């Protein structure tokens, strides 16, 4: 049999020189374990769900296709591709080898990440999820945690632009046993920023134009990243026009061109500007907006002291509250104009250096004071309602929604200002005369007393200094008495001028309403007042009596002379009284006569006789009275002369 076998060598199988045990050991290692290892496999089949991989075992393994997906990349699997897979189980209950591509990648990634961590090198990853306190990063198969504070140098409100895009990271901590990796993007940015900042600052100059990205916006401006260093773009340097908030012109993440306005090398603070890249509209403002011309603008801002009106983008003027209305005073500008309202204004003043324009709103309408003066010149009588009463006069409403003032001194000729003021009430309609119109100061002076004739002016021609007048006492004061003369001319008698006798110089011995005779000793036109004296009148009467009834050489005393004068005056009064009584009786007699005539007219002849008899009786009575009166006057005159002569002798 051995020879037969040797002769038929053509029909026998070739001798196997490879050792299967050695090959298996080479494939599986010295430990001979299949599970828990990463091996090379070949893709046999791939569809939408499963990838069939041959790893050299008696059966193929199945791997879900989702484990081959890489975030941010398209998954492409073709038959024949060599892939690394992780053997989870040699044979399951169905005799199939369970493989994992994800765990294989993780094992590979961990090996590479450990090398990078030990060498302090950066690794690339993709942020693909959000968890509490941070984000999940895919580091080529290994999953790492990115804390929220390590995303950027400054807090990031919107991380959307960073999701799904490759980013460099620095590994902060690794623990393979716990499968824990912590990474930081901020550390990479700070390192890159420091290098870029040093290079940028070394070449930075004022006036340099740079391109940057808006990183953060505040109420006072925006921070712009210039590529490693941030600069502040103040809200006033964003545009020539007024901007209430930076968000009106900028957005986070927006790329803008800016100019370096100021740069402090010590503090490394950079001030930026956008409006400096545009032409300054204030350069030709004087020629563009001449004084006195009218323009239309838009109200951009309202304050307590006025409103800002934009004439063109970047050029604003102020309408002060005093230039808003001719008649509305002490009113908030917001009650006259509103924000965004189109208004017509007049240029009052321009200052290019201070970048200010003064505008007027009321100048676009007619000046009510000028209109009033044209319609109601000085001396015209007007009528209006009392709007307000103050301690110094009345404010009277006039046509054109303006007020005129009647001062205390122009209310009454005879009464004091306070007394005249108390006679008026708010809302009362009064007439007044226009005394003065001051358009510049916007004042109209009115007078109520000017509607009637001045009693002082009419009486000054009849009352002269030294004249004796009869006064009516109007008030009693400590220093004297106040009186009125004639048609209401005020006068005053000082305490010392009340009598020649010191004991009689007491104001309290007079009463308001009494009448006294006094002599005018001063006529004050400026104060519109008379100064009178009872004392001077007594001295004048004494002098007259001395001249008429005696002298100091006759030996008669002053009392005797004055006594005679007084007695004569009394007798004259008695005579006048008798005459008055006679006149009364005559009137009565006449009335009786008329009555008798009427009675006689109603009767026949007896009545006529009665009438004649009554007339004769009245005539006889009248003659008798006249005779008695004549005798009385003669007797009084004779008696007075006799007594005076006797006293003189």
PDB file of N, CA, C and O in Angstrom, residues 390-394 406-424 448-449 455 474-475 477 482-484 488-491 527-529:
ATOM      1  N   UNK A 390     -52.661 138.188  41.467  1.00  0.00           N
ATOM      2  CA  UNK A 390     -51.442 138.067  42.255  1.00  0.00           C
ATOM      3  C   UNK A 390     -51.335 139.259  43.194  1.00  0.00           C
ATOM      4  O   UNK A 390     -52.172 140.168  43.167  1.00  0.00           O
ATOM      5  N   UNK A 391     -50.284 139.249  43.996  1.00  0.00           N
ATOM      6  CA  UNK A 391     -50.107 140.329  44.963  1.00  0.00           C
ATOM      7  C   UNK A 391     -49.695 141.638  44.308  1.00  0.00           C
ATOM      8  O   UNK A 391     -49.732 142.685  44.956  1.00  0.00           O
ATOM      9  N   UNK A 392     -49.318 141.597  43.024  1.00  0.00           N
ATOM     10  CA  UNK A 392     -48.889 142.824  42.364  1.00  0.00           C
ATOM     11  C   UNK A 392     -49.817 143.242  41.231  1.00  0.00           C
ATOM     12  O   UNK A 392     -49.515 144.199  40.521  1.00  0.00           O
ATOM     13  N   UNK A 393     -50.924 142.522  40.995  1.00  0.00           N
ATOM     14  CA  UNK A 393     -51.843 142.979  39.972  1.00  0.00           C
ATOM     15  C   UNK A 393     -52.735 141.892  39.429  1.00  0.00           C
ATOM     16  O   UNK A 393     -52.818 140.782  39.960  1.00  0.00           O
ATOM     17  N   UNK A 394     -53.428 142.229  38.330  1.00  0.00           N
ATOM     18  CA  UNK A 394     -54.356 141.321  37.669  1.00  0.00           C
ATOM     19  C   UNK A 394     -53.794 140.891  36.325  1.00  0.00           C
ATOM     20  O   UNK A 394     -53.221 141.705  35.594  1.00  0.00           O
ATOM     21  N   UNK A 406     -52.513 144.250  34.624  1.00  0.00           N
ATOM     22  CA  UNK A 406     -52.887 145.546  35.193  1.00  0.00           C
ATOM     23  C   UNK A 406     -52.266 145.639  36.580  1.00  0.00           C
ATOM     24  O   UNK A 406     -52.654 144.902  37.484  1.00  0.00           O
ATOM     25  N   UNK A 407     -51.289 146.524  36.736  1.00  0.00           N
ATOM     26  CA  UNK A 407     -50.583 146.649  38.008  1.00  0.00           C
ATOM     27  C   UNK A 407     -51.482 147.256  39.073  1.00  0.00           C
ATOM     28  O   UNK A 407     -52.509 147.897  38.776  1.00  0.00           O
ATOM     29  N   UNK A 408     -51.095 147.016  40.328  1.00  0.00           N
ATOM     30  CA  UNK A 408     -51.858 147.581  41.456  1.00  0.00           C
ATOM     31  C   UNK A 408     -52.081 149.078  41.309  1.00  0.00           C
ATOM     32  O   UNK A 408     -53.157 149.595  41.606  1.00  0.00           O
ATOM     33  N   UNK A 409     -51.035 149.753  40.851  1.00  0.00           N
ATOM     34  CA  UNK A 409     -51.103 151.217  40.772  1.00  0.00           C
ATOM     35  C   UNK A 409     -52.016 151.704  39.658  1.00  0.00           C
ATOM     36  O   UNK A 409     -52.290 152.911  39.581  1.00  0.00           O
ATOM     37  N   UNK A 410     -52.465 150.774  38.775  1.00  0.00           N
ATOM     38  CA  UNK A 410     -53.307 151.187  37.655  1.00  0.00           C
ATOM     39  C   UNK A 410     -54.736 150.682  37.790  1.00  0.00           C
ATOM     40  O   UNK A 410     -55.461 150.583  36.801  1.00  0.00           O
ATOM     41  N   UNK A 411     -55.167 150.341  39.018  1.00  0.00           N
ATOM     42  CA  UNK A 411     -56.514 149.821  39.219  1.00  0.00           C
ATOM     43  C   UNK A 411     -57.510 150.904  39.607  1.00  0.00           C
ATOM     44  O   UNK A 411     -58.666 150.852  39.195  1.00  0.00           O
ATOM     45  N   UNK A 412     -57.112 151.869  40.438  1.00  0.00           N
ATOM     46  CA  UNK A 412     -58.060 152.876  40.918  1.00  0.00           C
ATOM     47  C   UNK A 412     -57.328 154.177  41.200  1.00  0.00           C
ATOM     48  O   UNK A 412     -56.160 154.178  41.612  1.00  0.00           O
ATOM     49  N   UNK A 413     -58.043 155.309  40.952  1.00  0.00           N
ATOM     50  CA  UNK A 413     -57.463 156.625  41.249  1.00  0.00           C
ATOM     51  C   UNK A 413     -57.534 156.935  42.747  1.00  0.00           C
ATOM     52  O   UNK A 413     -56.621 157.550  43.294  1.00  0.00           O
ATOM     53  N   UNK A 414     -58.620 156.494  43.392  1.00  0.00           N
ATOM     54  CA  UNK A 414     -58.886 156.924  44.760  1.00  0.00           C
ATOM     55  C   UNK A 414     -58.496 155.888  45.815  1.00  0.00           C
ATOM     56  O   UNK A 414     -58.131 156.254  46.929  1.00  0.00           O
ATOM     57  N   UNK A 415     -58.562 154.595  45.455  1.00  0.00           N
ATOM     58  CA  UNK A 415     -58.307 153.544  46.434  1.00  0.00           C
ATOM     59  C   UNK A 415     -56.876 153.038  46.330  1.00  0.00           C
ATOM     60  O   UNK A 415     -56.249 153.147  45.277  1.00  0.00           O
ATOM     61  N   UNK A 416     -56.434 152.455  47.422  1.00  0.00           N
ATOM     62  CA  UNK A 416     -55.101 151.843  47.401  1.00  0.00           C
ATOM     63  C   UNK A 416     -55.135 150.587  46.530  1.00  0.00           C
ATOM     64  O   UNK A 416     -56.202 150.037  46.240  1.00  0.00           O
ATOM     65  N   UNK A 417     -53.927 150.146  46.114  1.00  0.00           N
ATOM     66  CA  UNK A 417     -53.863 148.975  45.248  1.00  0.00           C
ATOM     67  C   UNK A 417     -54.470 147.750  45.878  1.00  0.00           C
ATOM     68  O   UNK A 417     -55.177 146.970  45.216  1.00  0.00           O
ATOM     69  N   UNK A 418     -54.219 147.530  47.174  1.00  0.00           N
ATOM     70  CA  UNK A 418     -54.750 146.362  47.862  1.00  0.00           C
ATOM     71  C   UNK A 418     -56.267 146.405  47.928  1.00  0.00           C
ATOM     72  O   UNK A 418     -56.943 145.383  47.747  1.00  0.00           O
ATOM     73  N   UNK A 419     -56.819 147.608  48.201  1.00  0.00           N
ATOM     74  CA  UNK A 419     -58.274 147.743  48.269  1.00  0.00           C
ATOM     75  C   UNK A 419     -58.910 147.495  46.907  1.00  0.00           C
ATOM     76  O   UNK A 419     -59.921 146.807  46.790  1.00  0.00           O
ATOM     77  N   UNK A 420     -58.302 148.064  45.874  1.00  0.00           N
ATOM     78  CA  UNK A 420     -58.850 147.883  44.527  1.00  0.00           C
ATOM     79  C   UNK A 420     -58.728 146.430  44.078  1.00  0.00           C
ATOM     80  O   UNK A 420     -59.610 145.905  43.387  1.00  0.00           O
ATOM     81  N   UNK A 421     -57.649 145.771  44.476  1.00  0.00           N
ATOM     82  CA  UNK A 421     -57.437 144.369  44.091  1.00  0.00           C
ATOM     83  C   UNK A 421     -58.478 143.472  44.735  1.00  0.00           C
ATOM     84  O   UNK A 421     -58.927 142.488  44.140  1.00  0.00           O
ATOM     85  N   UNK A 422     -58.861 143.789  45.961  1.00  0.00           N
ATOM     86  CA  UNK A 422     -59.829 142.968  46.690  1.00  0.00           C
ATOM     87  C   UNK A 422     -61.218 143.031  46.069  1.00  0.00           C
ATOM     88  O   UNK A 422     -62.059 142.165  46.335  1.00  0.00           O
ATOM     89  N   UNK A 423     -61.485 144.029  45.236  1.00  0.00           N
ATOM     90  CA  UNK A 423     -62.800 144.180  44.628  1.00  0.00           C
ATOM     91  C   UNK A 423     -62.995 143.280  43.406  1.00  0.00           C
ATOM     92  O   UNK A 423     -64.102 143.177  42.890  1.00  0.00           O
ATOM     93  N   UNK A 424     -61.919 142.647  42.930  1.00  0.00           N
ATOM     94  CA  UNK A 424     -62.010 141.832  41.718  1.00  0.00           C
ATOM     95  C   UNK A 424     -61.899 140.355  42.054  1.00  0.00           C
ATOM     96  O   UNK A 424     -61.280 139.967  43.055  1.00  0.00           O
ATOM     97  N   UNK A 448     -56.925 149.945  34.453  1.00  0.00           N
ATOM     98  CA  UNK A 448     -58.364 150.061  34.633  1.00  0.00           C
ATOM     99  C   UNK A 448     -58.775 151.488  34.975  1.00  0.00           C
ATOM    100  O   UNK A 448     -59.801 151.983  34.517  1.00  0.00           O
ATOM    101  N   UNK A 449     -57.957 152.150  35.776  1.00  0.00           N
ATOM    102  CA  UNK A 449     -58.319 153.507  36.203  1.00  0.00           C
ATOM    103  C   UNK A 449     -58.213 154.509  35.058  1.00  0.00           C
ATOM    104  O   UNK A 449     -58.849 155.575  35.099  1.00  0.00           O
ATOM    105  N   UNK A 455     -58.963 162.352  38.906  1.00  0.00           N
ATOM    106  CA  UNK A 455     -59.466 163.451  39.749  1.00  0.00           C
ATOM    107  C   UNK A 455     -58.341 164.350  40.245  1.00  0.00           C
ATOM    108  O   UNK A 455     -58.556 165.524  40.514  1.00  0.00           O
ATOM    109  N   UNK A 474     -60.926 159.863  56.012  1.00  0.00           N
ATOM    110  CA  UNK A 474     -61.100 158.500  55.486  1.00  0.00           C
ATOM    111  C   UNK A 474     -60.494 157.445  56.403  1.00  0.00           C
ATOM    112  O   UNK A 474     -60.970 156.308  56.442  1.00  0.00           O
ATOM    113  N   UNK A 475     -59.443 157.802  57.153  1.00  0.00           N
ATOM    114  CA  UNK A 475     -58.809 156.820  58.035  1.00  0.00           C
ATOM    115  C   UNK A 475     -58.031 157.536  59.122  1.00  0.00           C
ATOM    116  O   UNK A 475     -57.517 158.647  58.922  1.00  0.00           O
ATOM    117  N   UNK A 477     -54.808 157.111  61.633  1.00  0.00           N
ATOM    118  CA  UNK A 477     -53.574 156.364  61.862  1.00  0.00           C
ATOM    119  C   UNK A 477     -52.827 156.999  63.023  1.00  0.00           C
ATOM    120  O   UNK A 477     -53.188 158.088  63.497  1.00  0.00           O
ATOM    121  N   UNK A 482     -55.880 160.463  57.516  1.00  0.00           N
ATOM    122  CA  UNK A 482     -55.954 160.474  56.064  1.00  0.00           C
ATOM    123  C   UNK A 482     -57.301 161.038  55.660  1.00  0.00           C
ATOM    124  O   UNK A 482     -58.341 160.670  56.220  1.00  0.00           O
ATOM    125  N   UNK A 483     -57.279 161.922  54.665  1.00  0.00           N
ATOM    126  CA  UNK A 483     -58.497 162.618  54.262  1.00  0.00           C
ATOM    127  C   UNK A 483     -58.613 162.581  52.747  1.00  0.00           C
ATOM    128  O   UNK A 483     -57.658 162.252  52.038  1.00  0.00           O
ATOM    129  N   UNK A 484     -59.805 162.908  52.246  1.00  0.00           N
ATOM    130  CA  UNK A 484     -60.038 163.088  50.813  1.00  0.00           C
ATOM    131  C   UNK A 484     -60.626 164.468  50.607  1.00  0.00           C
ATOM    132  O   UNK A 484     -61.430 164.959  51.402  1.00  0.00           O
ATOM    133  N   UNK A 488     -62.254 163.136  45.484  1.00  0.00           N
ATOM    134  CA  UNK A 488     -61.488 161.949  45.863  1.00  0.00           C
ATOM    135  C   UNK A 488     -59.987 162.143  45.842  1.00  0.00           C
ATOM    136  O   UNK A 488     -59.232 161.168  45.794  1.00  0.00           O
ATOM    137  N   UNK A 489     -59.525 163.396  45.904  1.00  0.00           N
ATOM    138  CA  UNK A 489     -58.084 163.638  45.940  1.00  0.00           C
ATOM    139  C   UNK A 489     -57.582 163.284  47.336  1.00  0.00           C
ATOM    140  O   UNK A 489     -58.072 163.822  48.329  1.00  0.00           O
ATOM    141  N   UNK A 490     -56.614 162.374  47.442  1.00  0.00           N
ATOM    142  CA  UNK A 490     -56.141 161.964  48.773  1.00  0.00           C
ATOM    143  C   UNK A 490     -55.270 163.046  49.416  1.00  0.00           C
ATOM    144  O   UNK A 490     -54.543 163.783  48.739  1.00  0.00           O
ATOM    145  N   UNK A 491     -55.351 163.117  50.722  1.00  0.00           N
ATOM    146  CA  UNK A 491     -54.538 164.059  51.481  1.00  0.00           C
ATOM    147  C   UNK A 491     -54.199 163.483  52.840  1.00  0.00           C
ATOM    148  O   UNK A 491     -54.767 162.475  53.279  1.00  0.00           O
ATOM    149  N   UNK A 527     -46.209 162.091  44.292  1.00  0.00           N
ATOM    150  CA  UNK A 527     -46.915 161.160  45.163  1.00  0.00           C
ATOM    151  C   UNK A 527     -48.429 161.238  45.014  1.00  0.00           C
ATOM    152  O   UNK A 527     -49.153 160.442  45.614  1.00  0.00           O
ATOM    153  N   UNK A 528     -48.879 162.225  44.213  1.00  0.00           N
ATOM    154  CA  UNK A 528     -50.312 162.418  44.001  1.00  0.00           C
ATOM    155  C   UNK A 528     -51.044 162.538  45.336  1.00  0.00           C
ATOM    156  O   UNK A 528     -52.016 161.856  45.612  1.00  0.00           O
ATOM    157  N   UNK A 529     -50.550 163.453  46.157  1.00  0.00           N
ATOM    158  CA  UNK A 529     -51.101 163.597  47.494  1.00  0.00           C
ATOM    159  C   UNK A 529     -50.991 165.041  47.955  1.00  0.00           C
ATOM    160  O   UNK A 529     -50.029 165.743  47.614  1.00  0.00           O
TER     161      UNK A 529
END
